[in-house]
Amino acid sequence: MANKRKIFNKKKILNFNKKGPGAVWLLFILLAISIAYLFLYNSTNRQIESINYTNLLSLINTDKIKSITVQEERVQGILKNGKLFECIVIPSEKLWNLIENKNITIQVIPTERQGWGSLLFFSLLPLLLIFLWLSYMRQSQSGSGGAGKIFSVGKSKAKFFSPNTINVSFKDVAGVQEAKEDLKDIIDFLKNPAKFKRLGAKIPKGLLLTGAPGNGKTLLAKAVAGEASCPFFSISGSDFVEVFVGVGASRVRDLFAQAKKNSPCIVFIDEIDAVGRQRGIGLGGGNDEREQTLNQLLAEMDGFSTEHGTVIVLAATNRPDVLDKALLRPGRFDRIIEVPYPDLYSRLKILEVHSKNVKLDPNVDLEKIARGTPGFSGADLENLINEATLVASKADKANVEINDFETARDKIMLGAERKTLGLSAKDKKVTAYHESGHTLLNLLLPNTDPFHKVSIIPRGRSLGVSWSLPEKDKFSESRTEMLSKIMVLQGGLLAEKLKFNDQTSGAANDIEVATNIARKMVTRLGMSDLGPITFDETKEHPYLGRDIQAKPRHSEYTAKLVDEAVNKIIQDCYNKAESLLLENKDKLELLAQKLIEEETLQAKQVYELLNIEPRTSHAWKEEK
Ligand code: ADP
Ligand code: ZN
């Protein structure tokens, strides 16, 4: 169970599934071609008047013609008044004599060349137009279309880095210790595949890096290649997805063909959710092109065995929740590596890495800056240093001073819309008490899942989290377990009230989850005074996988009884949880203060701090 304190006004992501944009584009192209044809014909034929042979003879005789161009039986000419004409003639000695006598300039064009030229030109025109159109699209899409790019529609757009061009290693990635630890095996394997293969070790093919943007997923992936000094292919999931059906799949094929040629190597797919979204959901049918691309990706990952070359696929996303489950099966992306927002220590390290080449005033205390920037991502911190350096440069200072950092921080935070960026000291404090409330009740109550760790580093949409991990897969839950769960959920809100005599919107999700548990206890599990009766209020939605409200089968009177029973469970829990927290107010203080300092605490640290004997069910395993 993870009690997340949610940020409230999350943005809803609208997902319109457009069907067949390809057809629209095709129409567009055809239209462009026809317009171009019309335009070309018009421009050459506009002022040319077609005349007959008789008229031509009379024009010659009346001396109106200035010059003519002859090509077989086609004569084009200019009149002395500037008008253009064209005529089909019977080529004869008599005609040429007549023209010569009138002093008209004659130009003869050899037949073959012009014929071929125009033939070629007009038959290739549509192709040419399609080509131009494509190249235009590429450029407008990628923003960096090189001249050669239009020839590679079905080729992967992956960027290729040979080992000697990769200048990133693990020392450039600050913090993220756990992720680095997890990736070490991969590096060993890439360096010396034979050693592992000899004993038949199974090495993962795919690893999924999850976490909010700017926290170094790309950097980590590249650093793995750097450490193993192997080639690195980098592509974004959105690069696979094109308007033309089949292009994405062929790009995937091409990418893996190239990768195999260069093995051992790393393929990095950023934003894998662009192709890896769950298939076949969404109204109006799936997106065929994307599904084909995803299927090809899955086929490639199943296809390459480690004997034929070693290709490790690292993928990144900040929406692991939307990924197709098929992607996460064994043999595909079966290892998930979290790349969280940096904690205090990591922020300090990141600041150190990026200020290596910056002249800092001796009074600049990077640790203090790290303390003042909870919720900043690695990229935000890098940006902070750049901004501060800019501010100092503008003022012609010799060094970057502490107030330059403050100016920069204000500038970034004012400009930033991201909710998690830059938690205020107050937010941080409230979150610390809130999470401590959850944690403490988790520890004090019986029948709770073993506590794992607590953190006030924002991740995704939640500001903090208090983790507990079930010891074993649970197939049923007892009444006391459920009541404890409700109390743990109420702990966040209660701690806020106890400390600040106020409460925040951050507890909304806790309240919702707790209410749902209580309601389920009453309406389906027979765990209230109403007895073992099903009050059929909800049923699982077949597609959305969650409960929807169905028409109640029972009377309004019964509905009232249900509500009262739910209320009673919630209230009883609330009172009990409140007095338990009150009794342990000193522990709450201790824990919250430590959490503000450290930002993340492992179970072991918490037990030591609070001097609580881990219950048998609270057995923690030694952390790395
Ligand atoms: P993501 O792929 O997770 O969106 P990136 O790897 O693109 O993030 O990070 C963007 C930039 O932020 C990196 O190029 C790097 O300069 C900086 N950065 C992020 N995390 C770290 C870190 N842990 N250590 C050093 N620099 C970092
Ligand atoms: Zn909470």
Short mmCIF file of C-alpha atoms in Angstrom, two decimals, residues 67-467:
data_model
loop_
_atom_site.label_atom_id
_atom_site.label_comp_id
_atom_site.label_asym_id
_atom_site.label_seq_id
_atom_site.Cartn_x
_atom_site.Cartn_y
_atom_site.Cartn_z
CA SER A 67 10.28 35.28 -85.07
CA ILE A 68 9.34 31.64 -84.90
CA THR A 69 10.50 28.47 -83.26
CA VAL A 70 10.03 25.29 -85.23
CA GLN A 71 9.89 21.82 -83.90
CA GLU A 72 8.69 19.29 -86.45
CA GLU A 73 5.18 20.34 -87.42
CA ARG A 74 4.77 22.61 -84.42
CA VAL A 75 5.48 26.27 -84.94
CA GLN A 76 5.48 28.78 -82.14
CA GLY A 77 6.10 32.42 -82.75
CA ILE A 78 5.99 36.01 -81.63
CA LEU A 79 4.13 38.67 -83.52
CA LYS A 80 5.60 42.12 -83.97
CA ASN A 81 2.99 43.41 -81.53
CA GLY A 82 4.33 40.99 -78.91
CA LYS A 83 1.57 38.40 -78.97
CA LEU A 84 2.39 34.71 -78.90
CA PHE A 85 0.91 32.13 -81.20
CA GLU A 86 1.13 28.48 -81.96
CA CYS A 87 0.25 26.51 -85.03
CA ILE A 88 0.52 23.04 -86.44
CA VAL A 89 1.83 23.18 -89.96
CA ILE A 90 2.49 20.96 -92.95
CA PRO A 91 6.25 21.18 -93.21
CA SER A 92 6.96 21.99 -96.85
CA GLU A 93 9.60 23.66 -98.99
CA LYS A 94 7.05 26.25 -99.96
CA LEU A 95 6.36 27.33 -96.40
CA TRP A 96 10.03 27.67 -95.46
CA ASN A 97 10.69 29.75 -98.59
CA LEU A 98 7.84 32.01 -97.73
CA ILE A 99 9.11 32.55 -94.20
CA GLU A 100 12.69 33.13 -95.29
CA ASN A 101 11.58 35.76 -97.74
CA LYS A 102 9.83 37.71 -95.05
CA ASN A 103 12.99 38.06 -92.96
CA ILE A 104 11.59 36.20 -89.96
CA THR A 105 14.08 34.79 -87.46
CA ILE A 106 13.80 31.04 -87.35
CA GLN A 107 14.95 28.78 -84.61
CA VAL A 108 14.73 25.06 -85.01
CA ILE A 109 14.57 22.77 -82.03
CA PRO A 110 15.63 19.18 -82.48
CA THR A 111 12.73 16.86 -81.93
CA GLU A 112 14.13 14.17 -79.73
CA ARG A 113 15.56 16.16 -76.90
CA GLN A 114 12.52 18.24 -76.26
CA GLY A 115 10.22 15.29 -76.59
CA TRP A 116 12.10 13.24 -74.07
CA GLY A 117 12.54 16.14 -71.77
CA SER A 118 8.93 17.02 -71.53
CA LEU A 119 7.89 13.41 -71.35
CA LEU A 120 10.22 12.78 -68.47
CA PHE A 121 9.29 15.99 -66.81
CA PHE A 122 5.59 15.39 -66.92
CA SER A 123 5.74 11.75 -65.92
CA LEU A 124 8.03 12.45 -63.02
CA LEU A 125 6.20 15.52 -61.87
CA PRO A 126 3.79 13.73 -59.51
CA LEU A 127 6.63 11.74 -58.00
CA LEU A 128 8.68 14.85 -57.61
CA LEU A 129 5.82 16.60 -55.91
CA ILE A 130 5.28 13.73 -53.50
CA PHE A 131 8.96 13.79 -52.70
CA LEU A 132 8.97 17.49 -52.08
CA TRP A 133 5.90 17.16 -49.94
CA LEU A 134 7.44 14.41 -47.88
CA SER A 135 10.60 16.34 -47.32
CA TYR A 136 8.56 19.30 -46.28
CA MET A 137 6.71 17.16 -43.77
CA ARG A 138 9.82 15.67 -42.31
CA GLN A 139 11.31 19.06 -41.86
CA SER A 140 8.29 20.51 -40.24
CA GLN A 141 8.04 17.51 -37.97
CA SER A 142 11.58 17.02 -36.85
CA GLY A 143 12.72 20.57 -37.18
CA SER A 144 16.10 19.32 -38.21
CA GLY A 145 15.57 17.65 -41.55
CA GLY A 146 18.80 17.25 -43.37
CA ALA A 147 18.85 17.03 -47.13
CA GLY A 148 19.37 13.28 -47.14
CA LYS A 149 16.49 12.63 -44.82
CA ILE A 150 13.73 12.40 -47.36
CA PHE A 151 15.22 9.23 -48.73
CA SER A 152 14.70 7.36 -45.51
CA VAL A 153 11.00 7.28 -44.80
CA GLY A 154 11.07 3.68 -43.64
CA LYS A 155 14.49 3.93 -42.07
CA SER A 156 14.72 4.45 -38.38
CA LYS A 157 15.39 7.99 -37.33
CA ALA A 158 17.62 6.84 -34.50
CA LYS A 159 20.63 8.90 -33.65
CA PHE A 160 23.72 6.79 -33.59
CA PHE A 161 26.63 7.37 -31.24
CA SER A 162 29.77 5.35 -31.67
CA PRO A 163 31.61 4.52 -28.45
CA ASN A 164 34.30 7.15 -28.92
CA THR A 165 31.73 9.93 -29.32
CA ILE A 166 29.97 9.15 -26.04
CA ASN A 167 31.43 11.44 -23.45
CA VAL A 168 29.14 10.57 -20.55
CA SER A 169 29.87 8.11 -17.79
CA PHE A 170 28.35 7.32 -14.42
CA LYS A 171 30.31 10.04 -12.70
CA ASP A 172 28.38 12.61 -14.76
CA VAL A 173 25.12 11.28 -13.38
CA ALA A 174 24.81 12.50 -9.82
CA GLY A 175 22.64 10.80 -7.25
CA VAL A 176 20.25 8.11 -8.54
CA GLN A 177 22.31 5.56 -6.66
CA GLU A 178 19.72 2.81 -6.76
CA ALA A 179 19.22 3.12 -10.51
CA LYS A 180 22.97 3.01 -11.08
CA GLU A 181 23.22 -0.05 -8.92
CA ASP A 182 20.54 -1.77 -10.99
CA LEU A 183 22.28 -0.89 -14.22
CA LYS A 184 25.68 -2.20 -13.19
CA ASP A 185 24.82 -5.77 -14.22
CA ILE A 186 23.99 -4.57 -17.68
CA ILE A 187 27.31 -2.83 -18.02
CA ASP A 188 29.17 -5.95 -16.92
CA PHE A 189 27.23 -7.95 -19.39
CA LEU A 190 27.82 -5.60 -22.29
CA LYS A 191 31.51 -5.51 -21.52
CA ASN A 192 31.89 -9.23 -21.40
CA PRO A 193 28.94 -11.10 -22.84
CA ALA A 194 30.87 -14.33 -23.22
CA LYS A 195 31.41 -14.62 -19.48
CA PHE A 196 27.68 -14.58 -18.82
CA LYS A 197 26.64 -16.66 -21.79
CA ARG A 198 29.05 -19.42 -20.85
CA LEU A 199 26.91 -20.35 -17.89
CA GLY A 200 23.68 -19.67 -19.67
CA ALA A 201 22.77 -16.65 -17.60
CA LYS A 202 19.62 -14.91 -18.71
CA ILE A 203 20.24 -11.25 -19.17
CA PRO A 204 17.33 -8.89 -19.44
CA LYS A 205 16.71 -7.57 -22.91
CA GLY A 206 14.74 -4.57 -21.85
CA LEU A 207 14.77 -2.19 -18.92
CA LEU A 208 12.24 0.50 -18.33
CA LEU A 209 13.37 3.76 -16.76
CA THR A 210 10.48 5.58 -15.17
CA GLY A 211 10.28 9.03 -13.68
CA ALA A 212 9.39 12.62 -14.37
CA PRO A 213 11.15 14.46 -17.18
CA GLY A 214 14.51 16.03 -16.56
CA ASN A 215 15.69 13.62 -13.90
CA GLY A 216 18.31 12.01 -16.05
CA LYS A 217 16.77 8.96 -17.74
CA THR A 218 18.39 9.78 -21.05
CA LEU A 219 21.59 10.73 -19.33
CA LEU A 220 21.67 7.42 -17.46
CA ALA A 221 21.03 5.36 -20.57
CA LYS A 222 23.83 7.12 -22.40
CA ALA A 223 26.11 6.74 -19.42
CA VAL A 224 25.55 2.98 -19.49
CA ALA A 225 26.77 2.97 -23.08
CA GLY A 226 29.65 5.19 -22.04
CA GLU A 227 30.63 2.88 -19.19
CA ALA A 228 30.43 -0.22 -21.34
CA SER A 229 31.98 1.66 -24.28
CA CYS A 230 29.46 0.24 -26.69
CA PRO A 231 27.46 1.94 -29.44
CA PHE A 232 24.32 3.83 -28.50
CA PHE A 233 21.18 4.26 -30.58
CA SER A 234 18.77 6.88 -29.39
CA ILE A 235 15.26 7.40 -30.70
CA SER A 236 12.04 8.80 -29.36
CA GLY A 237 8.86 6.76 -29.38
CA SER A 238 7.14 9.55 -31.23
CA ASP A 239 9.64 9.20 -34.08
CA PHE A 240 8.12 5.85 -34.94
CA VAL A 241 4.67 7.17 -35.28
CA GLU A 242 4.00 8.60 -38.69
CA VAL A 243 0.96 9.32 -40.74
CA PHE A 244 1.74 6.55 -43.19
CA VAL A 245 0.62 3.11 -42.16
CA GLY A 246 3.48 0.70 -41.97
CA VAL A 247 6.22 3.29 -41.67
CA GLY A 248 6.52 2.92 -37.91
CA ALA A 249 6.85 -0.86 -38.08
CA SER A 250 9.45 -0.66 -40.81
CA ARG A 251 11.39 1.87 -38.78
CA VAL A 252 11.40 -0.51 -35.84
CA ARG A 253 12.67 -3.30 -38.10
CA ASP A 254 15.35 -1.07 -39.49
CA LEU A 255 16.44 0.10 -36.05
CA PHE A 256 16.89 -3.42 -34.76
CA ALA A 257 18.63 -4.55 -37.94
CA GLN A 258 21.15 -1.76 -37.45
CA ALA A 259 21.46 -2.50 -33.76
CA LYS A 260 22.21 -6.16 -34.39
CA LYS A 261 24.91 -5.19 -36.84
CA ASN A 262 26.51 -3.06 -34.14
CA SER A 263 26.07 -5.40 -31.21
CA PRO A 264 26.81 -5.41 -28.37
CA CYS A 265 25.01 -2.12 -28.14
CA ILE A 266 22.26 -0.17 -26.43
CA VAL A 267 19.04 0.99 -27.99
CA PHE A 268 17.40 3.81 -26.07
CA ILE A 269 13.73 4.54 -26.75
CA ASP A 270 12.61 7.74 -25.08
CA GLU A 271 8.88 8.35 -24.49
CA ILE A 272 8.02 4.75 -25.16
CA ASP A 273 4.43 5.51 -24.19
CA ALA A 274 4.02 7.15 -27.60
CA VAL A 275 4.07 3.66 -29.16
CA GLY A 276 3.53 1.55 -26.08
CA ARG A 277 0.12 2.68 -24.98
CA GLN A 278 -2.35 -0.01 -24.21
CA ARG A 279 -3.75 -1.43 -27.41
CA GLY A 280 -7.35 -1.43 -28.41
CA ILE A 281 -8.69 0.97 -25.84
CA GLY A 282 -10.24 4.30 -26.41
CA LEU A 283 -13.44 4.95 -28.22
CA GLY A 284 -13.58 4.90 -31.98
CA GLY A 285 -11.14 2.06 -32.39
CA GLY A 286 -7.44 1.88 -31.92
CA ASN A 287 -4.78 3.54 -33.92
CA ASP A 288 -3.75 0.89 -36.42
CA GLU A 289 -0.44 2.45 -37.24
CA ARG A 290 0.60 2.68 -33.62
CA GLU A 291 -0.52 -0.86 -32.93
CA GLN A 292 1.46 -2.19 -35.85
CA THR A 293 4.49 -0.36 -34.59
CA LEU A 294 4.05 -1.74 -31.10
CA ASN A 295 3.55 -5.28 -32.41
CA GLN A 296 6.71 -4.97 -34.45
CA LEU A 297 8.60 -3.79 -31.40
CA LEU A 298 7.34 -6.73 -29.37
CA ALA A 299 8.21 -9.12 -32.19
CA GLU A 300 11.73 -7.72 -32.41
CA MET A 301 12.25 -8.03 -28.68
CA ASP A 302 11.03 -11.62 -28.68
CA GLY A 303 13.01 -12.35 -31.79
CA PHE A 304 16.52 -11.44 -30.86
CA SER A 305 18.02 -14.01 -28.65
CA THR A 306 21.16 -13.15 -26.82
CA GLU A 307 23.16 -15.54 -28.98
CA HIS A 308 22.80 -13.35 -32.01
CA GLY A 309 24.49 -10.31 -30.73
CA THR A 310 23.68 -8.49 -27.58
CA VAL A 311 21.20 -5.69 -27.85
CA ILE A 312 19.93 -4.14 -24.66
CA VAL A 313 16.89 -1.96 -24.98
CA LEU A 314 16.47 0.81 -22.45
CA ALA A 315 13.20 2.65 -22.63
CA ALA A 316 12.02 5.71 -20.75
CA THR A 317 8.61 6.95 -19.77
CA ASN A 318 6.94 9.05 -17.15
CA ARG A 319 3.65 7.24 -17.68
CA PRO A 320 4.34 3.58 -16.89
CA ASP A 321 0.68 3.28 -15.95
CA VAL A 322 -0.54 3.66 -19.52
CA LEU A 323 1.81 1.11 -21.07
CA ASP A 324 0.48 -2.00 -22.72
CA LYS A 325 0.92 -4.88 -20.30
CA ALA A 326 2.46 -6.93 -23.08
CA LEU A 327 5.48 -4.63 -22.98
CA LEU A 328 6.17 -5.52 -19.37
CA ARG A 329 6.13 -9.30 -19.77
CA PRO A 330 9.18 -11.39 -19.06
CA GLY A 331 11.70 -11.17 -21.84
CA ARG A 332 10.62 -7.68 -22.72
CA PHE A 333 10.78 -4.71 -20.37
CA ASP A 334 10.67 -6.89 -17.31
CA ARG A 335 12.83 -4.70 -15.12
CA ILE A 336 11.66 -1.32 -13.98
CA ILE A 337 14.14 1.19 -12.72
CA GLU A 338 12.84 4.25 -11.00
CA VAL A 339 14.55 7.56 -11.65
CA PRO A 340 12.97 9.81 -9.04
CA TYR A 341 13.26 13.48 -8.30
CA PRO A 342 16.59 13.97 -6.56
CA ASP A 343 16.67 14.09 -2.78
CA LEU A 344 18.72 16.60 -0.84
CA TYR A 345 21.98 14.72 -1.17
CA SER A 346 21.47 14.06 -4.88
CA ARG A 347 20.58 17.68 -5.49
CA LEU A 348 23.84 18.69 -3.90
CA LYS A 349 25.75 16.25 -6.10
CA ILE A 350 23.96 17.43 -9.24
CA LEU A 351 24.75 21.03 -8.37
CA GLU A 352 28.38 20.04 -7.91
CA VAL A 353 28.53 18.26 -11.26
CA HIS A 354 27.08 21.17 -13.16
CA SER A 355 29.02 23.90 -11.40
CA LYS A 356 32.36 22.22 -12.05
CA ASN A 357 33.28 24.78 -14.69
CA VAL A 358 31.56 27.73 -13.10
CA LYS A 359 33.44 30.30 -11.06
CA LEU A 360 31.61 30.34 -7.76
CA ASP A 361 32.05 32.92 -5.07
CA PRO A 362 33.58 31.26 -1.98
CA ASN A 363 30.47 32.22 -0.03
CA VAL A 364 28.22 30.13 -2.24
CA ASP A 365 27.09 27.16 -0.22
CA LEU A 366 25.77 24.55 -2.62
CA GLU A 367 24.27 22.55 0.19
CA LYS A 368 22.17 25.51 1.19
CA ILE A 369 20.98 25.84 -2.40
CA ALA A 370 20.17 22.15 -2.44
CA ARG A 371 18.09 22.62 0.71
CA GLY A 372 16.20 25.46 -0.90
CA THR A 373 15.26 23.55 -4.03
CA PRO A 374 13.04 20.62 -3.08
CA GLY A 375 11.07 19.41 -6.08
CA PHE A 376 13.66 20.57 -8.60
CA SER A 377 14.61 17.99 -11.20
CA GLY A 378 18.18 17.46 -12.38
CA ALA A 379 17.43 19.54 -15.45
CA ASP A 380 15.94 22.30 -13.28
CA LEU A 381 19.11 22.40 -11.19
CA GLU A 382 21.28 22.57 -14.28
CA ASN A 383 19.09 25.38 -15.49
CA LEU A 384 19.40 27.14 -12.14
CA ILE A 385 23.17 27.20 -12.42
CA ASN A 386 23.03 28.44 -16.00
CA GLU A 387 20.62 31.21 -15.07
CA ALA A 388 22.70 32.27 -12.08
CA THR A 389 25.80 32.37 -14.25
CA LEU A 390 23.95 34.49 -16.79
CA VAL A 391 22.77 36.90 -14.11
CA ALA A 392 26.31 37.26 -12.79
CA SER A 393 27.76 37.68 -16.29
CA LYS A 394 25.31 40.42 -17.13
CA ALA A 395 26.40 42.29 -14.03
CA ASP A 396 30.06 41.83 -15.03
CA LYS A 397 30.86 40.02 -11.81
CA ALA A 398 34.04 38.02 -11.36
CA ASN A 399 32.22 35.18 -9.62
CA VAL A 400 28.72 33.86 -9.36
CA GLU A 401 27.39 34.95 -5.97
CA ILE A 402 24.67 33.58 -3.73
CA ASN A 403 22.24 36.35 -4.59
CA ASP A 404 22.63 35.51 -8.27
CA PHE A 405 21.31 32.07 -7.40
CA GLU A 406 18.41 33.63 -5.58
CA THR A 407 17.56 35.85 -8.54
CA ALA A 408 17.80 32.85 -10.84
CA ARG A 409 15.66 30.70 -8.58
CA ASP A 410 12.91 33.31 -8.42
CA LYS A 411 13.04 33.72 -12.16
CA ILE A 412 12.75 29.97 -12.78
CA MET A 413 10.03 29.47 -10.22
CA LEU A 414 7.95 32.38 -11.42
CA GLY A 415 8.18 31.11 -14.95
CA ALA A 416 7.51 27.54 -14.03
CA GLU A 417 4.04 26.15 -14.22
CA ARG A 418 4.90 22.69 -13.05
CA LYS A 419 3.16 22.12 -9.81
CA THR A 420 5.86 20.02 -8.26
CA LEU A 421 8.70 22.35 -9.09
CA GLY A 422 9.89 24.29 -6.15
CA LEU A 423 7.86 23.26 -3.17
CA SER A 424 7.79 26.04 -0.68
CA ALA A 425 9.29 25.42 2.74
CA LYS A 426 5.76 25.39 4.10
CA ASP A 427 4.60 22.74 1.59
CA LYS A 428 7.56 20.64 2.48
CA LYS A 429 6.83 20.89 6.16
CA VAL A 430 3.16 20.04 5.77
CA THR A 431 4.04 17.09 3.57
CA ALA A 432 6.57 15.88 6.12
CA TYR A 433 3.98 15.86 8.91
CA HIS A 434 1.37 14.33 6.66
CA GLU A 435 3.60 11.44 5.61
CA SER A 436 4.85 11.01 9.16
CA GLY A 437 1.24 10.61 10.26
CA HIS A 438 0.73 7.77 7.80
CA THR A 439 4.02 6.18 8.74
CA LEU A 440 3.54 6.33 12.46
CA LEU A 441 0.10 4.75 12.36
CA ASN A 442 1.42 2.12 10.01
CA LEU A 443 4.02 1.26 12.65
CA LEU A 444 1.77 1.47 15.69
CA LEU A 445 -1.25 -0.40 14.44
CA PRO A 446 -1.45 -4.17 14.28
CA ASN A 447 -2.19 -5.98 11.05
CA THR A 448 -0.66 -3.43 8.74
CA ASP A 449 1.66 -4.25 5.88
CA PRO A 450 5.33 -3.98 6.84
CA PHE A 451 6.58 -0.44 6.52
CA HIS A 452 9.14 0.08 3.77
CA LYS A 453 10.12 3.71 3.42
CA VAL A 454 8.80 7.22 3.58
CA SER A 455 9.69 10.10 1.33
CA ILE A 456 8.69 13.70 0.78
CA ILE A 457 10.30 13.88 -2.63
CA PRO A 458 7.56 14.62 -5.10
CA ARG A 459 7.02 11.98 -7.70
CA GLY A 460 4.51 12.06 -10.46
CA ARG A 461 1.45 13.73 -9.10
CA SER A 462 2.06 13.05 -5.45
CA LEU A 463 4.00 15.24 -3.09
CA GLY A 464 5.13 12.51 -0.78
CA VAL A 465 4.62 8.87 -0.11
CA SER A 466 4.74 6.41 2.74
CA TRP A 467 5.32 2.92 1.50
#
